Amino acid sequence: MQKASLAGLASATTLAGAATRWGILHPQYPQKYMKTHVAGKAVVAATAPTPQAADQVNGLRNLILDLLFGSPFITTQEWATAVERTSNTENVATLAKWYRNAVRELADREEKAATAYASRQQREEIIRLLNNPLITRRHKTRVLLGINRYQADEARAIIANLTAYIAAPFGGGAVGAFSGTVSYAA
């Protein structure tokens, strides 16, 4: 295809969107000759969007930005890039694809997010309570082997169990009051 025939097909919004999608201008063509199609598909002339299409575009932009706004799983740079790219894109299909990908990516990042492990103070409190002579070696070993894997809520439950066991009259009252394991029913 000749460069001259592409010049009449490209509009300012299509060029801005294509430049943003590619990250840089296509090195083979100057900006006014930028491609307006996907490889393997026919070149289409840019037309003015209908009011319904404009509403769809604005709705998808709002969905994407609402999803990403305030998310602890994206960086400031990713937020700035998302704002820029969504504001420059007029294609409904592209925005819908970006929304689906953003949902998937945030779900993946949320699954991989670091869990809140027990704090140093909680681990020290567990160790202090385990050094009480009322706690058997077996229970102490069982708890200490997993001390670096406990999450914050598990550590609170262990501290509560140990404190109750030690505080009960004559070292824990009933046998088995502290088994070294924690029930996590919340």
Short mmCIF file of C-alpha atoms in Angstrom, two decimals:
data_model
loop_
_atom_site.label_atom_id
_atom_site.label_comp_id
_atom_site.label_asym_id
_atom_site.label_seq_id
_atom_site.Cartn_x
_atom_site.Cartn_y
_atom_site.Cartn_z
CA MET A 1 0.00 0.00 0.00
CA GLN A 2 1.32 3.44 -0.80
CA LYS A 3 1.96 6.10 1.80
CA ALA A 4 -0.23 8.62 0.01
CA SER A 5 -3.34 6.44 0.26
CA LEU A 6 -2.90 6.07 4.02
CA ALA A 7 -2.72 9.82 4.59
CA GLY A 8 -6.41 10.36 3.84
CA LEU A 9 -7.50 7.54 6.18
CA ALA A 10 -5.83 8.61 9.39
CA SER A 11 -7.43 11.09 11.74
CA ALA A 12 -5.87 12.92 14.64
CA THR A 13 -7.54 10.73 17.28
CA THR A 14 -6.57 7.51 15.52
CA LEU A 15 -2.98 8.68 15.28
CA ALA A 16 -2.85 9.65 18.94
CA GLY A 17 -4.33 6.31 19.97
CA ALA A 18 -1.95 4.36 17.73
CA ALA A 19 1.05 6.30 18.97
CA THR A 20 0.04 5.55 22.54
CA ARG A 21 -0.62 1.86 21.85
CA TRP A 22 2.74 1.41 20.22
CA GLY A 23 4.52 3.47 22.84
CA ILE A 24 6.45 5.33 20.16
CA LEU A 25 5.67 6.38 16.62
CA HIS A 26 6.11 3.68 14.02
CA PRO A 27 9.63 4.23 12.64
CA GLN A 28 8.68 3.39 9.03
CA TYR A 29 6.00 6.07 8.65
CA PRO A 30 5.84 9.67 9.76
CA GLN A 31 2.93 10.47 12.08
CA LYS A 32 0.57 11.56 9.31
CA TYR A 33 1.01 8.18 7.57
CA MET A 34 0.56 6.00 10.64
CA LYS A 35 -1.25 2.70 10.20
CA THR A 36 -4.84 2.57 11.40
CA HIS A 37 -5.35 -1.18 11.28
CA VAL A 38 -4.25 -4.42 12.89
CA ALA A 39 -1.99 -6.71 10.85
CA GLY A 40 -4.04 -9.04 8.67
CA LYS A 41 -7.14 -6.83 8.68
CA ALA A 42 -8.25 -4.29 6.14
CA VAL A 43 -7.58 -0.60 6.61
CA VAL A 44 -10.73 1.22 7.74
CA ALA A 45 -11.44 4.88 7.41
CA ALA A 46 -11.84 6.77 10.68
CA THR A 47 -15.38 7.99 11.19
CA ALA A 48 -16.90 10.28 13.75
CA PRO A 49 -18.18 8.29 16.75
CA THR A 50 -21.92 8.03 17.27
CA PRO A 51 -23.39 9.20 20.60
CA GLN A 52 -23.93 5.58 21.67
CA ALA A 53 -20.31 4.70 20.86
CA ALA A 54 -19.09 7.77 22.73
CA ASP A 55 -21.16 6.69 25.77
CA GLN A 56 -19.66 3.20 25.56
CA VAL A 57 -16.14 4.60 25.34
CA ASN A 58 -16.71 6.91 28.32
CA GLY A 59 -18.33 4.10 30.31
CA LEU A 60 -15.42 1.74 29.67
CA ARG A 61 -12.90 4.46 30.53
CA ASN A 62 -14.70 5.04 33.83
CA LEU A 63 -14.81 1.31 34.58
CA ILE A 64 -11.07 0.95 34.01
CA LEU A 65 -10.13 4.01 36.03
CA ASP A 66 -12.54 3.15 38.87
CA LEU A 67 -11.06 -0.34 39.03
CA LEU A 68 -7.51 0.97 39.21
CA PHE A 69 -8.09 4.07 41.36
CA GLY A 70 -6.69 3.60 44.84
CA SER A 71 -5.67 -0.01 44.22
CA PRO A 72 -2.71 -0.96 46.41
CA PHE A 73 -1.61 -3.41 43.72
CA ILE A 74 -0.53 -0.88 41.06
CA THR A 75 2.28 1.63 41.05
CA THR A 76 1.99 5.36 40.45
CA GLN A 77 3.64 4.91 37.06
CA GLU A 78 1.10 2.25 36.06
CA TRP A 79 -1.72 4.56 37.15
CA ALA A 80 -0.35 7.44 35.07
CA THR A 81 0.07 5.17 32.04
CA ALA A 82 -3.49 3.84 32.41
CA VAL A 83 -4.94 7.35 32.61
CA GLU A 84 -3.01 8.48 29.55
CA ARG A 85 -3.81 5.43 27.44
CA THR A 86 -7.49 5.27 28.30
CA SER A 87 -7.96 8.97 27.60
CA ASN A 88 -6.31 8.63 24.19
CA THR A 89 -8.14 5.50 23.05
CA GLU A 90 -11.46 5.71 21.20
CA ASN A 91 -11.85 2.02 20.32
CA VAL A 92 -14.53 0.20 22.35
CA ALA A 93 -13.03 -3.24 21.69
CA THR A 94 -9.60 -2.12 22.88
CA LEU A 95 -10.99 -0.58 26.06
CA ALA A 96 -13.05 -3.72 26.77
CA LYS A 97 -9.93 -5.85 26.34
CA TRP A 98 -7.96 -3.56 28.66
CA TYR A 99 -10.71 -3.80 31.29
CA ARG A 100 -10.69 -7.62 31.16
CA ASN A 101 -6.89 -7.68 31.37
CA ALA A 102 -6.87 -5.20 34.27
CA VAL A 103 -9.35 -7.32 36.24
CA ARG A 104 -7.23 -10.44 35.68
CA GLU A 105 -3.97 -8.70 36.50
CA LEU A 106 -5.30 -7.17 39.73
CA ALA A 107 -6.72 -10.55 40.80
CA ASP A 108 -3.34 -12.20 40.15
CA ARG A 109 -1.50 -9.49 42.06
CA GLU A 110 -3.93 -9.76 44.97
CA GLU A 111 -3.33 -13.51 45.19
CA LYS A 112 0.42 -13.01 45.13
CA ALA A 113 0.39 -10.14 47.62
CA ALA A 114 2.52 -10.67 50.68
CA THR A 115 0.63 -11.85 53.71
CA ALA A 116 0.91 -10.00 56.99
CA TYR A 117 3.16 -12.20 59.07
CA ALA A 118 3.46 -11.96 62.83
CA SER A 119 5.32 -8.88 63.97
CA ARG A 120 8.59 -8.99 65.87
CA GLN A 121 6.78 -8.02 69.07
CA GLN A 122 4.28 -10.86 68.64
CA ARG A 123 7.07 -13.41 68.08
CA GLU A 124 8.93 -12.11 71.14
CA GLU A 125 5.75 -12.37 73.23
CA ILE A 126 5.21 -15.97 72.07
CA ILE A 127 8.79 -16.87 72.97
CA ARG A 128 8.45 -15.17 76.36
CA LEU A 129 5.27 -17.12 77.10
CA LEU A 130 6.82 -20.39 75.89
CA ASN A 131 9.71 -19.96 78.35
CA ASN A 132 7.27 -20.39 81.23
CA PRO A 133 8.06 -23.64 83.11
CA LEU A 134 4.41 -24.74 82.80
CA ILE A 135 4.78 -25.19 79.03
CA THR A 136 6.09 -28.62 78.06
CA ARG A 137 9.03 -29.10 75.74
CA ARG A 138 6.77 -30.79 73.18
CA HIS A 139 4.39 -27.80 72.98
CA LYS A 140 7.26 -25.33 72.95
CA THR A 141 8.99 -27.15 70.06
CA ARG A 142 5.80 -27.42 68.06
CA VAL A 143 5.10 -23.68 68.29
CA LEU A 144 8.70 -22.59 67.75
CA LEU A 145 9.07 -24.65 64.57
CA GLY A 146 6.34 -22.59 62.89
CA ILE A 147 6.93 -19.20 64.50
CA ASN A 148 8.20 -17.52 61.33
CA ARG A 149 5.23 -18.76 59.29
CA TYR A 150 2.46 -17.51 61.56
CA GLN A 151 0.29 -14.73 60.27
CA ALA A 152 -0.69 -11.87 62.57
CA ASP A 153 -4.10 -13.31 63.50
CA GLU A 154 -2.60 -16.75 64.18
CA ALA A 155 0.01 -15.16 66.44
CA ARG A 156 -2.70 -13.31 68.39
CA ALA A 157 -4.59 -16.59 68.88
CA ILE A 158 -1.44 -18.40 70.08
CA ILE A 159 -0.67 -15.59 72.53
CA ALA A 160 -4.24 -15.73 73.85
CA ASN A 161 -4.09 -19.53 74.24
CA LEU A 162 -0.71 -19.45 76.00
CA THR A 163 -1.79 -16.63 78.30
CA ALA A 164 -4.99 -18.46 79.23
CA TYR A 165 -3.11 -21.72 79.84
CA ILE A 166 -0.51 -20.08 82.07
CA ALA A 167 -3.02 -17.87 83.92
CA ALA A 168 -5.35 -20.74 84.82
CA PRO A 169 -4.90 -22.03 88.36
CA PHE A 170 -2.15 -24.61 88.74
CA GLY A 171 -0.83 -24.36 85.22
CA GLY A 172 -3.66 -24.64 82.81
CA GLY A 173 -6.45 -26.42 84.65
CA ALA A 174 -7.75 -29.17 82.39
CA VAL A 175 -5.29 -31.37 80.56
CA GLY A 176 -5.12 -30.43 76.90
CA ALA A 177 -6.20 -26.84 77.40
CA PHE A 178 -3.24 -25.91 75.22
CA SER A 179 -2.41 -28.39 72.50
CA GLY A 180 0.11 -26.29 70.58
CA THR A 181 -2.30 -25.86 67.69
CA VAL A 182 -4.64 -23.01 67.04
CA SER A 183 -8.21 -23.16 65.85
CA TYR A 184 -8.82 -20.42 63.30
CA ALA A 185 -12.58 -20.11 63.53
CA ALA A 186 -13.31 -16.43 63.31
#
